[in-house]
PDB file of C-alpha atoms in Angstrom:
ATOM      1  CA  UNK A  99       0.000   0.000   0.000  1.00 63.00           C
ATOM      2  CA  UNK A 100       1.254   3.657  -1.196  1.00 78.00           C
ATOM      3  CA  UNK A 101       1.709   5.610   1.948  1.00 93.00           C
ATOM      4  CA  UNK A 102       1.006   9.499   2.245  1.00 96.00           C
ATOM      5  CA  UNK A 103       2.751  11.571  -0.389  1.00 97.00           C
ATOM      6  CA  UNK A 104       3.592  14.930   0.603  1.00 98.00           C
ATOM      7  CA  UNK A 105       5.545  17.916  -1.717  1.00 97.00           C
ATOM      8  CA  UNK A 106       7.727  19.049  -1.487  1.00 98.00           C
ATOM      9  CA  UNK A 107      10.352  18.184   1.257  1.00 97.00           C
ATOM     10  CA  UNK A 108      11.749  21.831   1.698  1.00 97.00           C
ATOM     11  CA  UNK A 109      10.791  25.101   0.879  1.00 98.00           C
ATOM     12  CA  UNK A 110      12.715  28.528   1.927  1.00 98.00           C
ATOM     13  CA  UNK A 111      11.008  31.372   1.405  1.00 98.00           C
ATOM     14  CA  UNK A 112      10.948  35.642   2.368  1.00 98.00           C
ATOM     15  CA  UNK A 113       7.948  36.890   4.709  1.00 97.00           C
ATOM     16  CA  UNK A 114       5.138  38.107   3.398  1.00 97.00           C
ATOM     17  CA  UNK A 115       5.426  35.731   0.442  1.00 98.00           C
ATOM     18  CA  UNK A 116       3.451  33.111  -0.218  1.00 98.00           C
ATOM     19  CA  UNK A 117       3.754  28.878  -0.270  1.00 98.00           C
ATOM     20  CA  UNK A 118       1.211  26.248  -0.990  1.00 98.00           C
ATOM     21  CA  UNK A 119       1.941  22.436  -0.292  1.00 98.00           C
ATOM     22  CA  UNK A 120       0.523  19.769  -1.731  1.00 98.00           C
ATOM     23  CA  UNK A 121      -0.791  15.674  -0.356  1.00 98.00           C
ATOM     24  CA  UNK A 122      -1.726  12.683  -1.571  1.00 97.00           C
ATOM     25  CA  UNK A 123      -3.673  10.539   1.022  1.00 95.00           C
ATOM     26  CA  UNK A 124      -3.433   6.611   0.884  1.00 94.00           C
ATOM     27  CA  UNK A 125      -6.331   5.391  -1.573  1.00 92.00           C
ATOM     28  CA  UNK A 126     -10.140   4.997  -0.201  1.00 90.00           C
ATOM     29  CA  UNK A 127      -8.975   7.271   3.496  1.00 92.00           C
ATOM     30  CA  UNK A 128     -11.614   9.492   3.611  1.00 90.00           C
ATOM     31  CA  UNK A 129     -10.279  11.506   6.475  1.00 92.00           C
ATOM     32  CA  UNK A 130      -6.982  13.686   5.348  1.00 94.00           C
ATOM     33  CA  UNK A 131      -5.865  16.513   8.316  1.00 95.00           C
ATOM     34  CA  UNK A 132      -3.362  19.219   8.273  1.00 97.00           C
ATOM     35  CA  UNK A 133      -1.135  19.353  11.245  1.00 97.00           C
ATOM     36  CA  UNK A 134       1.896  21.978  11.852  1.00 98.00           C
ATOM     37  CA  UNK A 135       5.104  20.677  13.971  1.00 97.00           C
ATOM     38  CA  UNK A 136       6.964  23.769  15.448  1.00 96.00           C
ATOM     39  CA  UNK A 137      10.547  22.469  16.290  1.00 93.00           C
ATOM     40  CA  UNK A 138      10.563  20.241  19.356  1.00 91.00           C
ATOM     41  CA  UNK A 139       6.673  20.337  20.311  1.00 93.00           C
ATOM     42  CA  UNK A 140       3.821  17.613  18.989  1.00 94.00           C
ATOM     43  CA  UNK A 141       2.126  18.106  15.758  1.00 96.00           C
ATOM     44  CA  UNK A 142      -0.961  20.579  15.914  1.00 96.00           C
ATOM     45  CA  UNK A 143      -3.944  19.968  14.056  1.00 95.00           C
ATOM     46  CA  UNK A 144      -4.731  23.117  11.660  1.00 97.00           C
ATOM     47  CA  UNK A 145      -7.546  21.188   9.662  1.00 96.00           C
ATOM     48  CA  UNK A 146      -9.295  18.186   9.350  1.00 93.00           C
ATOM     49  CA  UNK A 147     -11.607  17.208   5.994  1.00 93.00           C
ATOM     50  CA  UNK A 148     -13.930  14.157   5.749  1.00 91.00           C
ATOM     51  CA  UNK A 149     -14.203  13.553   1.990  1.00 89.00           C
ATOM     52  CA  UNK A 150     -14.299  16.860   0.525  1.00 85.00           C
ATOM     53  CA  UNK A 151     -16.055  19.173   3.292  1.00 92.00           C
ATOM     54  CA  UNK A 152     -14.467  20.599   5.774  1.00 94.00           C
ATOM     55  CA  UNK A 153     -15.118  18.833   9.642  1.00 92.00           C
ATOM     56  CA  UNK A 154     -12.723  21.219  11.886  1.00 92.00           C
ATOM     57  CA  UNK A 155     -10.775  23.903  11.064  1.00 96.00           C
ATOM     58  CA  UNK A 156     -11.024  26.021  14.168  1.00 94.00           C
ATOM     59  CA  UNK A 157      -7.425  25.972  14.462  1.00 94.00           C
ATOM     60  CA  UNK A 158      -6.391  27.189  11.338  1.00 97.00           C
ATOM     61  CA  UNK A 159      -5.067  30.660  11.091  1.00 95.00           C
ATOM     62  CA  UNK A 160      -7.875  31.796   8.281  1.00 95.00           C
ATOM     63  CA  UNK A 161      -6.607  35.443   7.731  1.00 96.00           C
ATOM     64  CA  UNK A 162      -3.540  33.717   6.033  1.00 97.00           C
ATOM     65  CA  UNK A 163      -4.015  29.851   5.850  1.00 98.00           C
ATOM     66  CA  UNK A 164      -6.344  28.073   3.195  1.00 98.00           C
ATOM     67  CA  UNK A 165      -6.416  24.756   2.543  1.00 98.00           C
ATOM     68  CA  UNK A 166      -8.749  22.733  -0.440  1.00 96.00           C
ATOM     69  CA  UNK A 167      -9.949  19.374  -0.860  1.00 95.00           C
ATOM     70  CA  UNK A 168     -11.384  18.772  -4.381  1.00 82.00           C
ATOM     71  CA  UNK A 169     -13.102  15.565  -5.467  1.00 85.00           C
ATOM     72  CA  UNK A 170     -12.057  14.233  -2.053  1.00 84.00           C
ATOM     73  CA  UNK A 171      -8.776  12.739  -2.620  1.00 91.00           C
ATOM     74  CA  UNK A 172      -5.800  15.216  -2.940  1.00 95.00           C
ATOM     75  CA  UNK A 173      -5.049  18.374  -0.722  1.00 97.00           C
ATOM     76  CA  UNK A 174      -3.386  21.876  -0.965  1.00 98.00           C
ATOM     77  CA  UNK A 175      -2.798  24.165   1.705  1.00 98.00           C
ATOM     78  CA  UNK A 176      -1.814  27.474   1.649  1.00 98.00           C
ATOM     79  CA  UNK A 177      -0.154  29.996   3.456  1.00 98.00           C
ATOM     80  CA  UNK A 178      -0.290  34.289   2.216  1.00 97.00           C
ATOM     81  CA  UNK A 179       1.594  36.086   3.740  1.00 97.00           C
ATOM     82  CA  UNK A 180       3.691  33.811   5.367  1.00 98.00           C
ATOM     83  CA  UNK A 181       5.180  35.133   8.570  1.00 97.00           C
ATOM     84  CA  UNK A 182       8.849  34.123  10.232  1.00 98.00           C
ATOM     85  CA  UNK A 183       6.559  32.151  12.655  1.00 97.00           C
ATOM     86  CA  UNK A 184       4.720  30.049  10.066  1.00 98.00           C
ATOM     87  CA  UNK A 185       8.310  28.228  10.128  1.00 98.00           C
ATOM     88  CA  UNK A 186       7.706  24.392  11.214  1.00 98.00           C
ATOM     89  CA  UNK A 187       7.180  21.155   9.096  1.00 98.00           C
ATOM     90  CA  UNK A 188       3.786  20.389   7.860  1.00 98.00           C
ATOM     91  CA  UNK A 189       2.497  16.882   7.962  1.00 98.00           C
ATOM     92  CA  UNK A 190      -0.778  15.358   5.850  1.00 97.00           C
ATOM     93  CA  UNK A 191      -2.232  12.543   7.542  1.00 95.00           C
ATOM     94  CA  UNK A 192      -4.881  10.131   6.466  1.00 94.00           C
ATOM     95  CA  UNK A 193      -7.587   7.701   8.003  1.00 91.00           C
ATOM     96  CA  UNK A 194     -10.319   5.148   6.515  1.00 86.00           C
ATOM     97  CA  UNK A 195     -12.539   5.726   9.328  1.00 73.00           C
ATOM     98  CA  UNK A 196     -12.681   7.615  12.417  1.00 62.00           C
ATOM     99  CA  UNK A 197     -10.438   6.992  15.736  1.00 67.00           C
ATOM    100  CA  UNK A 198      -7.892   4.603  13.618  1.00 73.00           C
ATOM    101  CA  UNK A 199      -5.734   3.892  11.242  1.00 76.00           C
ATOM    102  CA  UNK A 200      -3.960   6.952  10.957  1.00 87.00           C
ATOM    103  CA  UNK A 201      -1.082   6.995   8.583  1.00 93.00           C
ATOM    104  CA  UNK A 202       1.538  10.692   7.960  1.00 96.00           C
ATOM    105  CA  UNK A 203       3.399  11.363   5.497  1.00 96.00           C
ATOM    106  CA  UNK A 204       6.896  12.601   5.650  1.00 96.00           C
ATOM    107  CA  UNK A 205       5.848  16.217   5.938  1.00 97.00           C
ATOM    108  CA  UNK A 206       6.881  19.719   4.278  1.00 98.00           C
ATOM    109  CA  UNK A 207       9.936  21.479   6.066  1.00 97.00           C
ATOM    110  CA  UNK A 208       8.946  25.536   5.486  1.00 98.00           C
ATOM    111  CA  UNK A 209      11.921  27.781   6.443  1.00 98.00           C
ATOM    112  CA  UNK A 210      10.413  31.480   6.429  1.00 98.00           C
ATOM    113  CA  UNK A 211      13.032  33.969   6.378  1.00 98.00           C
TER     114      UNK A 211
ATOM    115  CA  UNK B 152     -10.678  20.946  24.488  1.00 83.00           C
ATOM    116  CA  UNK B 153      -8.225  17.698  24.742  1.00 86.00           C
ATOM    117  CA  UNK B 154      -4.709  18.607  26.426  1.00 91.00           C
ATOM    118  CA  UNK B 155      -2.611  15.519  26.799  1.00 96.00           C
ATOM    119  CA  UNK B 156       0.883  15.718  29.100  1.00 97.00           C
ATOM    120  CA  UNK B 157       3.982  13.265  28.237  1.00 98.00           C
ATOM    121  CA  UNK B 158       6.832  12.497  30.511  1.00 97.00           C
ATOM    122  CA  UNK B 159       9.354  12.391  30.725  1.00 98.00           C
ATOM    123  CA  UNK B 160      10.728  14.878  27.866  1.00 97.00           C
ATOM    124  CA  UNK B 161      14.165  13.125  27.415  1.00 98.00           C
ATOM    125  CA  UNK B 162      14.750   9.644  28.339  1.00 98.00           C
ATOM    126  CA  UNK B 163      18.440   7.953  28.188  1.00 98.00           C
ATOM    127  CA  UNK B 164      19.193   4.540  28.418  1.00 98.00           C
ATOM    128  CA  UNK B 165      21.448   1.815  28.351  1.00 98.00           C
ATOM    129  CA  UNK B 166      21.100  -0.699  25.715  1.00 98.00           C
ATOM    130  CA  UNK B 167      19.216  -3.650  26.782  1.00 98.00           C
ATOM    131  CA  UNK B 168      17.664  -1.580  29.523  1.00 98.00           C
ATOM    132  CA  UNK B 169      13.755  -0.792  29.378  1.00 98.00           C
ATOM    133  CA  UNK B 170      12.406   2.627  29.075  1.00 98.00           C
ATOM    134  CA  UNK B 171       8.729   4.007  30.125  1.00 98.00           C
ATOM    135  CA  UNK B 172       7.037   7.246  28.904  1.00 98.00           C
ATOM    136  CA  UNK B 173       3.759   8.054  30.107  1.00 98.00           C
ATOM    137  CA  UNK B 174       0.940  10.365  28.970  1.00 98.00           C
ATOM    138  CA  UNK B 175      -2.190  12.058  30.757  1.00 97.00           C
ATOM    139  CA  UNK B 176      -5.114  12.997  29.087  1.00 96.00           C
ATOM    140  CA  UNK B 177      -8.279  15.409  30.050  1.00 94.00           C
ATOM    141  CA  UNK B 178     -11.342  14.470  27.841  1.00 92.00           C
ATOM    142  CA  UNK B 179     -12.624  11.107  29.088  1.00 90.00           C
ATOM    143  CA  UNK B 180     -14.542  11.336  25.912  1.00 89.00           C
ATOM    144  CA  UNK B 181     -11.162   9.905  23.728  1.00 91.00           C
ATOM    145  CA  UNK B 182     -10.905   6.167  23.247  1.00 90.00           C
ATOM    146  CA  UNK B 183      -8.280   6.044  20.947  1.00 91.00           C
ATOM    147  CA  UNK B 184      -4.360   6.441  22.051  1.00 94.00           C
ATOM    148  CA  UNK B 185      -1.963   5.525  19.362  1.00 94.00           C
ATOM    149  CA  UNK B 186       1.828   5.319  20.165  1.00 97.00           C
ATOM    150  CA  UNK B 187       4.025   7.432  17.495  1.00 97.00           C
ATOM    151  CA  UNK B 188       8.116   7.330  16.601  1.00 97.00           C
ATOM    152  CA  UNK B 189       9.387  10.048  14.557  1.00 97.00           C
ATOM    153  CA  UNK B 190      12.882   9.752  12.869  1.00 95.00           C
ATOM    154  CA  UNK B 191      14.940  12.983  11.866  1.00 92.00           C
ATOM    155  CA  UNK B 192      13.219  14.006   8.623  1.00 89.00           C
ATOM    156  CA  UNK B 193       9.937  11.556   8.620  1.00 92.00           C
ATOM    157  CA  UNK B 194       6.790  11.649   9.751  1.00 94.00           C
ATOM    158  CA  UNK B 195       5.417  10.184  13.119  1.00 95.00           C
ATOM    159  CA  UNK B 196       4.735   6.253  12.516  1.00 95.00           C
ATOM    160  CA  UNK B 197       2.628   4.138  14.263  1.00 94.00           C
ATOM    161  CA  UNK B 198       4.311   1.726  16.650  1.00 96.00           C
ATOM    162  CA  UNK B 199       0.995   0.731  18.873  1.00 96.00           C
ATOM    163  CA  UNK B 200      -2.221   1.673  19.839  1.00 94.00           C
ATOM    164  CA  UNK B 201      -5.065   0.931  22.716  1.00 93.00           C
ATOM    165  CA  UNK B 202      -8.375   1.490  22.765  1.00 90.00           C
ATOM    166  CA  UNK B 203     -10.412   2.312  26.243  1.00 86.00           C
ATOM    167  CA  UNK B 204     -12.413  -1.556  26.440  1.00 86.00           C
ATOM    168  CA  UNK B 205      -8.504  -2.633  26.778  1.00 83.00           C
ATOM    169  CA  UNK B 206      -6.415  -2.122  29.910  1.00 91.00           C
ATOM    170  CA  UNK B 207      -2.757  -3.833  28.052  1.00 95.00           C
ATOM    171  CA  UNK B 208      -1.688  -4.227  24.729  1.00 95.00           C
ATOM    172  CA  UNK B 209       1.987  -6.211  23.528  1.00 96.00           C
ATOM    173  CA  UNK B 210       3.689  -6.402  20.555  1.00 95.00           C
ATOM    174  CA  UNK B 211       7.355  -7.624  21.012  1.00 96.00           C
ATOM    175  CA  UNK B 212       9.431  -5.400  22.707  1.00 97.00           C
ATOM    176  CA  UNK B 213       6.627  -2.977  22.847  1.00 98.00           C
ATOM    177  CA  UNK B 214       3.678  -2.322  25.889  1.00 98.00           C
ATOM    178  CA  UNK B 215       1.051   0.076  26.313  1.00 98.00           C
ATOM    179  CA  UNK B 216      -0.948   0.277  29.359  1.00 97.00           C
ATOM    180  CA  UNK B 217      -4.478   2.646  29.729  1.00 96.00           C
ATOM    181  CA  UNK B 218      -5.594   3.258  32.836  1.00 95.00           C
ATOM    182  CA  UNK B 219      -9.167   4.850  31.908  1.00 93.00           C
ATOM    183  CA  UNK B 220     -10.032   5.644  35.610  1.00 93.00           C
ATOM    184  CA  UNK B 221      -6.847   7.655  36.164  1.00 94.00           C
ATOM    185  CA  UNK B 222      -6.719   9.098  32.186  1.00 95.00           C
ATOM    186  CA  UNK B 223      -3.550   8.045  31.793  1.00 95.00           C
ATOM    187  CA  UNK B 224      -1.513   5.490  29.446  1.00 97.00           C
ATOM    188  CA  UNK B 225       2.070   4.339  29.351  1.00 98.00           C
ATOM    189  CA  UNK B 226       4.708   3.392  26.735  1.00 98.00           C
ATOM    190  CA  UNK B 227       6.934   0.297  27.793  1.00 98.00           C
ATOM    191  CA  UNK B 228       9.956  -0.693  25.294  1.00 98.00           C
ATOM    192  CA  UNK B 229      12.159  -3.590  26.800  1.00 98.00           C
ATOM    193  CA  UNK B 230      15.547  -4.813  25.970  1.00 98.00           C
ATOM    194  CA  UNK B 231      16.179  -1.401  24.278  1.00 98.00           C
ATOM    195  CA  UNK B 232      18.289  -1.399  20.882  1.00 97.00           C
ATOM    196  CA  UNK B 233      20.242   1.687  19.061  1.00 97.00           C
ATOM    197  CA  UNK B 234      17.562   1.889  16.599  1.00 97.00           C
ATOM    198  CA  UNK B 235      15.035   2.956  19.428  1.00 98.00           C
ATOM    199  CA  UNK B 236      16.840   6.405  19.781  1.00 98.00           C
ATOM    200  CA  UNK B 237      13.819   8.466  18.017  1.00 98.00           C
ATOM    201  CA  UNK B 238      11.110  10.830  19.058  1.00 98.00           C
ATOM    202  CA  UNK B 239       8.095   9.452  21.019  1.00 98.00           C
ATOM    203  CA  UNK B 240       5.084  10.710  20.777  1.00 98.00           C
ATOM    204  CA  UNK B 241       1.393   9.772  22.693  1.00 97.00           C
ATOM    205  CA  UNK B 242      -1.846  10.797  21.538  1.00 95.00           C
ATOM    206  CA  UNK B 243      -5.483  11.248  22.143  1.00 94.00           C
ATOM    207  CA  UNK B 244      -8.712  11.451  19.921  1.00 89.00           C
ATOM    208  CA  UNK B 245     -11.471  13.353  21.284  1.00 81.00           C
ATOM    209  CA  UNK B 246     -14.211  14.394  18.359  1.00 77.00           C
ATOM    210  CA  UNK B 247     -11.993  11.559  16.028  1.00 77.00           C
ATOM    211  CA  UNK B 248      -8.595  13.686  15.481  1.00 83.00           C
ATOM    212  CA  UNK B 249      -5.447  13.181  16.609  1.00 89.00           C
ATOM    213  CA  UNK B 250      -4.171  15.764  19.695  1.00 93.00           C
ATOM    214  CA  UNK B 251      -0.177  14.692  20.558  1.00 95.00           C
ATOM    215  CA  UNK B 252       1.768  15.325  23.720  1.00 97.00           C
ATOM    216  CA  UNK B 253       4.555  17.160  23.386  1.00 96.00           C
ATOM    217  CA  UNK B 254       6.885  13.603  22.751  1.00 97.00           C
ATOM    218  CA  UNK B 255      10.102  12.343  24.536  1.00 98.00           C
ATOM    219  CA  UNK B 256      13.144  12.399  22.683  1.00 98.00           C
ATOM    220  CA  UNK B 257      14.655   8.721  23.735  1.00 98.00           C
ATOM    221  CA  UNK B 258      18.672   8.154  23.753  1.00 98.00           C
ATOM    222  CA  UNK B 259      19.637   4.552  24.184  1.00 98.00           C
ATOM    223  CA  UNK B 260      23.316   4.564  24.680  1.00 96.00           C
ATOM    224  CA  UNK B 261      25.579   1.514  23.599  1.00 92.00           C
TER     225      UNK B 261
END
């Protein structure tokens, strides 16, 4: 089984400018999330979609993050203007059904500068 | 909302040793409480998980324990090897996502 395919690995850019990432849940997982991991603290969940539609997203900072979910398979999630701050990796995860069975993906390392 | 504690934050032991991290949770409403490692550069992988009807689970080297009563589980590795040196991290899922602890960073020392 493919796992969760996240791009890309690194990305360095200048405040205020902006960065979209981009993941590829595991085949038939309905559930895909969003989580940001500052440097040496636990993931944070910024968004969590069941198919297409959008099931929790109250900690996503809206007046710069956006994140999409078309036809219920692939994600993007976006971040304009980035701030120095917004520096962490970014992990996709997936799940088939709720409470289990949740697999990551290797993340997106964002370096704001 | 869900706020789950992990101890300790770094853990060192000898090699063949056994190491214990434990986790406390607030929402009695989670059932869930997967087990993560996460290598330099990847993403957190499952290593176990327990579910509240189950008070132990074992695979190999690897134990978790729930106590639902106290809301609070624990990682057990025995006979500890190199490739254990990682990130741990526990987790709870109230409302069916995932909210971490803030992980141990485990040293096993040859």
């Amino acid at each position: 089984e493919a796992g969760v395919a996240q791009s890309p690995r690194y990305k360095i850019i200048e405040k205020r400018q902006s960065v979209a990432f981009w993941c590829n849940p595991i085949s038939g997982h309905a559930t895909l999330y969003w989580y940001q991991q500052i440097l040496g603290q636990g993931p944070k969940l910024l968004i969590q979609f069941q198919n297409n539609g959008v099931v929790d997203d109250s900690q996503l900072p809206k007046d710069r993050f956006s994140a999409e979910r078309l036809k219920g398979v692939d994600s993007t999630l976006k971040i304009q203007p980035a701030k120095l701050e917004d520096s962490a990796v970014y992990l996709c995860a997936s799940s088939p059904s709720a409470r289990s069975g949740y697999t990551f993906g290797s993340g997106t390392r964002l370096t704001v500068v | 909302g869900e706020n789950v504690e992990q101890h300790p934050s770094t853990l060192s032991v000898q090699e063949g040793d056994s190491a214990v991290i434990k986790c406390t949770y607030s929402d009695s409403a989670s059932n869930y409480f997967p087990w993560y490692k996460q290598e330099l550069g990847k993403g957190p992988q499952l290593i176990i998980d327990i579910r509240s009807n189950v008070g132990e689970k074992k695979d190999q080297r690897i134990a978790v324990t729930l106590n639902k009563t106290a809301k609070h589980f624990s990682l057990h590795i025995t006979e500890t090897q190199p490739e254990d040196s990682a990130v741990y991290f526990c987790a709870a899922t109230p409302e069916d996502k995932l909210v971490f602890g803030a992980g141990t960073i485990l040293r096993v020392k040859s």
